[in-house]
Amino acid sequence: VWAFERAKQVSDVSELVQLIQSFRLTHEMIPEQFNADPLVLEALWYDMPLMAMVRNLARYTRAGVLTPTSKATRHFLKNLQSTKMHLHPFFYLVAMLAYRKGTSKGDKTHTPVPKIVDALDSAAIRAFGEVLPIDKKIIMAVDVSGSMHSAVIDGLGITAAEAAAIMMLINYKVEPLVVVKQFSSGLSDFPMPTNPTIATMLDAMMGASRSWDWRSGTNISLPFQWAMKQKEVYDIVIVLTDNETNQGENVESAINEYRRKKNPDMKLVVV
């Protein structure tokens, strides 16, 4: 408590850095006027939880704390490689895609550190082994209309198409009983790459979008119509969409019909 109160009064950066290092003060305890100071930020970095580090990569890169050769970068890379620290692969992949763009909220820019981009990708690959399958029969249907590539998801810094590519990759890697479909004005198999990675999934997502006439609309009821025609009974339908749909029968009716005729316990997840 004393250190927190003292931090409110300091005017000297070196004293604040000493308080941070001695008493493990966090971001929330730092006076606003020091929030962008590189020395203060670096002092905070070394006791920061891994999730907080990943969330603050762009900020610390802009401040010059994270550079290709800095101690702070080496510390982060070491933490990413630690077998004691695990995050979900979705978190790593979102962070990697957002960070490598070099832009963030409010038109702020940074120059991505290549080693950090590569390390996030590698951490995601390792993290796949930590995700437990639910072993249910799943239809994953992804909206491949043009609008999926435009708007950036607030708070994530990536597009709906990029988020969909991540979720398809994770489910395809983890779930043994997943079927992946693409839909816009029609429906077909998603062109899943051999041994998919996030890079090949993004390419496949772009290629899938180009294969449809975006002007003909988006029909979100198609996955349920397809499921009705299959002998297989599915437990879960996951729909990945930006919700800009404007064609086809009422989706609620299609869902209710599937539950009535095929599986009353079918779960629907719309992301």
PDB file of N, CA, C and O in Angstrom, residues 177-210:
ATOM      1  N   LEU A 177     -14.367 -35.671 -35.556  1.00  0.00           N
ATOM      2  CA  LEU A 177     -15.653 -35.904 -36.222  1.00  0.00           C
ATOM      3  C   LEU A 177     -16.248 -34.628 -36.805  1.00  0.00           C
ATOM      4  O   LEU A 177     -17.465 -34.492 -36.901  1.00  0.00           O
ATOM      5  N   VAL A 178     -15.396 -33.711 -37.225  1.00  0.00           N
ATOM      6  CA  VAL A 178     -15.887 -32.434 -37.745  1.00  0.00           C
ATOM      7  C   VAL A 178     -15.950 -32.459 -39.273  1.00  0.00           C
ATOM      8  O   VAL A 178     -15.065 -32.997 -39.941  1.00  0.00           O
ATOM      9  N   VAL A 179     -17.034 -31.901 -39.818  1.00  0.00           N
ATOM     10  CA  VAL A 179     -17.201 -31.710 -41.256  1.00  0.00           C
ATOM     11  C   VAL A 179     -17.220 -30.207 -41.507  1.00  0.00           C
ATOM     12  O   VAL A 179     -17.972 -29.470 -40.858  1.00  0.00           O
ATOM     13  N   VAL A 180     -16.387 -29.724 -42.434  1.00  0.00           N
ATOM     14  CA  VAL A 180     -16.270 -28.284 -42.670  1.00  0.00           C
ATOM     15  C   VAL A 180     -16.903 -27.927 -44.013  1.00  0.00           C
ATOM     16  O   VAL A 180     -16.502 -28.453 -45.058  1.00  0.00           O
ATOM     17  N   LYS A 181     -17.874 -27.026 -43.971  1.00  0.00           N
ATOM     18  CA  LYS A 181     -18.591 -26.587 -45.164  1.00  0.00           C
ATOM     19  C   LYS A 181     -18.419 -25.081 -45.344  1.00  0.00           C
ATOM     20  O   LYS A 181     -18.181 -24.337 -44.384  1.00  0.00           O
ATOM     21  N   GLN A 182     -18.537 -24.640 -46.592  1.00  0.00           N
ATOM     22  CA  GLN A 182     -18.541 -23.213 -46.894  1.00  0.00           C
ATOM     23  C   GLN A 182     -19.893 -22.854 -47.498  1.00  0.00           C
ATOM     24  O   GLN A 182     -20.505 -23.654 -48.200  1.00  0.00           O
ATOM     25  N   PHE A 183     -20.373 -21.626 -47.200  1.00  0.00           N
ATOM     26  CA  PHE A 183     -21.639 -21.215 -47.784  1.00  0.00           C
ATOM     27  C   PHE A 183     -21.635 -19.726 -48.095  1.00  0.00           C
ATOM     28  O   PHE A 183     -20.941 -18.931 -47.469  1.00  0.00           O
ATOM     29  N   SER A 184     -22.397 -19.387 -49.103  1.00  0.00           N
ATOM     30  CA  SER A 184     -22.715 -18.000 -49.452  1.00  0.00           C
ATOM     31  C   SER A 184     -24.120 -18.068 -50.060  1.00  0.00           C
ATOM     32  O   SER A 184     -25.079 -18.268 -49.339  1.00  0.00           O
ATOM     33  N   SER A 185     -24.213 -17.983 -51.384  1.00  0.00           N
ATOM     34  CA  SER A 185     -25.507 -18.220 -52.027  1.00  0.00           C
ATOM     35  C   SER A 185     -25.743 -19.710 -52.245  1.00  0.00           C
ATOM     36  O   SER A 185     -26.844 -20.145 -52.568  1.00  0.00           O
ATOM     37  N   GLY A 186     -24.693 -20.520 -52.079  1.00  0.00           N
ATOM     38  CA  GLY A 186     -24.767 -21.968 -52.178  1.00  0.00           C
ATOM     39  C   GLY A 186     -23.914 -22.578 -51.083  1.00  0.00           C
ATOM     40  O   GLY A 186     -23.354 -21.869 -50.235  1.00  0.00           O
ATOM     41  N   LEU A 187     -23.801 -23.898 -51.105  1.00  0.00           N
ATOM     42  CA  LEU A 187     -23.028 -24.596 -50.071  1.00  0.00           C
ATOM     43  C   LEU A 187     -22.204 -25.698 -50.699  1.00  0.00           C
ATOM     44  O   LEU A 187     -22.676 -26.405 -51.599  1.00  0.00           O
ATOM     45  N   SER A 188     -20.961 -25.863 -50.212  1.00  0.00           N
ATOM     46  CA  SER A 188     -20.095 -26.940 -50.689  1.00  0.00           C
ATOM     47  C   SER A 188     -19.040 -27.229 -49.631  1.00  0.00           C
ATOM     48  O   SER A 188     -18.968 -26.548 -48.603  1.00  0.00           O
ATOM     49  N   ASP A 189     -18.205 -28.243 -49.897  1.00  0.00           N
ATOM     50  CA  ASP A 189     -17.109 -28.545 -48.979  1.00  0.00           C
ATOM     51  C   ASP A 189     -16.125 -27.380 -48.950  1.00  0.00           C
ATOM     52  O   ASP A 189     -15.802 -26.810 -50.003  1.00  0.00           O
ATOM     53  N   PHE A 190     -15.631 -27.048 -47.761  1.00  0.00           N
ATOM     54  CA  PHE A 190     -14.568 -26.047 -47.684  1.00  0.00           C
ATOM     55  C   PHE A 190     -13.272 -26.678 -48.186  1.00  0.00           C
ATOM     56  O   PHE A 190     -12.965 -27.821 -47.850  1.00  0.00           O
ATOM     57  N   PRO A 191     -12.492 -25.950 -49.002  1.00  0.00           N
ATOM     58  CA  PRO A 191     -11.254 -26.513 -49.562  1.00  0.00           C
ATOM     59  C   PRO A 191     -10.141 -26.595 -48.516  1.00  0.00           C
ATOM     60  O   PRO A 191      -9.176 -25.835 -48.536  1.00  0.00           O
ATOM     61  N   MET A 192     -10.288 -27.531 -47.603  1.00  0.00           N
ATOM     62  CA  MET A 192      -9.321 -27.663 -46.507  1.00  0.00           C
ATOM     63  C   MET A 192      -7.953 -28.092 -47.040  1.00  0.00           C
ATOM     64  O   MET A 192      -7.834 -29.096 -47.743  1.00  0.00           O
ATOM     65  N   PRO A 193      -6.905 -27.324 -46.728  1.00  0.00           N
ATOM     66  CA  PRO A 193      -5.564 -27.678 -47.215  1.00  0.00           C
ATOM     67  C   PRO A 193      -5.061 -28.981 -46.576  1.00  0.00           C
ATOM     68  O   PRO A 193      -5.505 -29.376 -45.502  1.00  0.00           O
ATOM     69  N   THR A 194      -4.128 -29.629 -47.260  1.00  0.00           N
ATOM     70  CA  THR A 194      -3.437 -30.772 -46.676  1.00  0.00           C
ATOM     71  C   THR A 194      -2.503 -30.262 -45.587  1.00  0.00           C
ATOM     72  O   THR A 194      -1.778 -29.299 -45.779  1.00  0.00           O
ATOM     73  N   ASN A 195      -2.520 -30.887 -44.416  1.00  0.00           N
ATOM     74  CA  ASN A 195      -1.718 -30.430 -43.288  1.00  0.00           C
ATOM     75  C   ASN A 195      -1.861 -28.911 -43.088  1.00  0.00           C
ATOM     76  O   ASN A 195      -0.896 -28.156 -43.241  1.00  0.00           O
ATOM     77  N   PRO A 196      -3.059 -28.432 -42.771  1.00  0.00           N
ATOM     78  CA  PRO A 196      -3.317 -26.992 -42.731  1.00  0.00           C
ATOM     79  C   PRO A 196      -2.532 -26.252 -41.657  1.00  0.00           C
ATOM     80  O   PRO A 196      -2.279 -26.769 -40.574  1.00  0.00           O
ATOM     81  N   THR A 197      -2.138 -25.036 -42.000  1.00  0.00           N
ATOM     82  CA  THR A 197      -1.535 -24.085 -41.072  1.00  0.00           C
ATOM     83  C   THR A 197      -2.374 -22.818 -41.153  1.00  0.00           C
ATOM     84  O   THR A 197      -3.254 -22.700 -42.010  1.00  0.00           O
ATOM     85  N   ILE A 198      -2.088 -21.849 -40.313  1.00  0.00           N
ATOM     86  CA  ILE A 198      -2.876 -20.620 -40.389  1.00  0.00           C
ATOM     87  C   ILE A 198      -2.651 -19.911 -41.723  1.00  0.00           C
ATOM     88  O   ILE A 198      -3.582 -19.330 -42.299  1.00  0.00           O
ATOM     89  N   ALA A 199      -1.433 -19.995 -42.257  1.00  0.00           N
ATOM     90  CA  ALA A 199      -1.156 -19.345 -43.547  1.00  0.00           C
ATOM     91  C   ALA A 199      -1.969 -19.984 -44.669  1.00  0.00           C
ATOM     92  O   ALA A 199      -2.593 -19.289 -45.482  1.00  0.00           O
ATOM     93  N   THR A 200      -1.982 -21.326 -44.724  1.00  0.00           N
ATOM     94  CA  THR A 200      -2.725 -21.994 -45.801  1.00  0.00           C
ATOM     95  C   THR A 200      -4.236 -21.865 -45.600  1.00  0.00           C
ATOM     96  O   THR A 200      -4.997 -21.832 -46.567  1.00  0.00           O
ATOM     97  N   MET A 201      -4.675 -21.760 -44.345  1.00  0.00           N
ATOM     98  CA  MET A 201      -6.106 -21.570 -44.082  1.00  0.00           C
ATOM     99  C   MET A 201      -6.575 -20.194 -44.553  1.00  0.00           C
ATOM    100  O   MET A 201      -7.666 -20.043 -45.097  1.00  0.00           O
ATOM    101  N   LEU A 202      -5.751 -19.184 -44.343  1.00  0.00           N
ATOM    102  CA  LEU A 202      -6.105 -17.841 -44.811  1.00  0.00           C
ATOM    103  C   LEU A 202      -6.175 -17.803 -46.334  1.00  0.00           C
ATOM    104  O   LEU A 202      -7.066 -17.166 -46.913  1.00  0.00           O
ATOM    105  N   ASP A 203      -5.231 -18.490 -46.984  1.00  0.00           N
ATOM    106  CA  ASP A 203      -5.258 -18.571 -48.453  1.00  0.00           C
ATOM    107  C   ASP A 203      -6.522 -19.300 -48.922  1.00  0.00           C
ATOM    108  O   ASP A 203      -7.163 -18.896 -49.900  1.00  0.00           O
ATOM    109  N   ALA A 204      -6.863 -20.379 -48.225  1.00  0.00           N
ATOM    110  CA  ALA A 204      -8.052 -21.148 -48.600  1.00  0.00           C
ATOM    111  C   ALA A 204      -9.317 -20.321 -48.397  1.00  0.00           C
ATOM    112  O   ALA A 204     -10.253 -20.391 -49.205  1.00  0.00           O
ATOM    113  N   MET A 205      -9.338 -19.527 -47.340  1.00  0.00           N
ATOM    114  CA  MET A 205     -10.504 -18.685 -47.063  1.00  0.00           C
ATOM    115  C   MET A 205     -10.680 -17.645 -48.172  1.00  0.00           C
ATOM    116  O   MET A 205     -11.796 -17.405 -48.654  1.00  0.00           O
ATOM    117  N   MET A 206      -9.593 -17.043 -48.604  1.00  0.00           N
ATOM    118  CA  MET A 206      -9.664 -16.062 -49.681  1.00  0.00           C
ATOM    119  C   MET A 206     -10.078 -16.727 -50.993  1.00  0.00           C
ATOM    120  O   MET A 206     -10.922 -16.206 -51.734  1.00  0.00           O
ATOM    121  N   GLY A 207      -9.511 -17.902 -51.269  1.00  0.00           N
ATOM    122  CA  GLY A 207      -9.876 -18.613 -52.478  1.00  0.00           C
ATOM    123  C   GLY A 207     -11.335 -19.033 -52.483  1.00  0.00           C
ATOM    124  O   GLY A 207     -12.016 -18.955 -53.512  1.00  0.00           O
ATOM    125  N   ALA A 208     -11.848 -19.452 -51.317  1.00  0.00           N
ATOM    126  CA  ALA A 208     -13.247 -19.847 -51.217  1.00  0.00           C
ATOM    127  C   ALA A 208     -14.165 -18.662 -51.490  1.00  0.00           C
ATOM    128  O   ALA A 208     -15.185 -18.791 -52.181  1.00  0.00           O
ATOM    129  N   SER A 209     -13.806 -17.507 -50.978  1.00  0.00           N
ATOM    130  CA  SER A 209     -14.625 -16.316 -51.193  1.00  0.00           C
ATOM    131  C   SER A 209     -14.665 -15.928 -52.672  1.00  0.00           C
ATOM    132  O   SER A 209     -15.699 -15.494 -53.185  1.00  0.00           O
ATOM    133  N   ARG A 210     -13.555 -16.094 -53.346  1.00  0.00           N
ATOM    134  CA  ARG A 210     -13.494 -15.730 -54.765  1.00  0.00           C
ATOM    135  C   ARG A 210     -14.298 -16.679 -55.639  1.00  0.00           C
ATOM    136  O   ARG A 210     -14.630 -16.355 -56.779  1.00  0.00           O
TER     137      ARG A 210
END
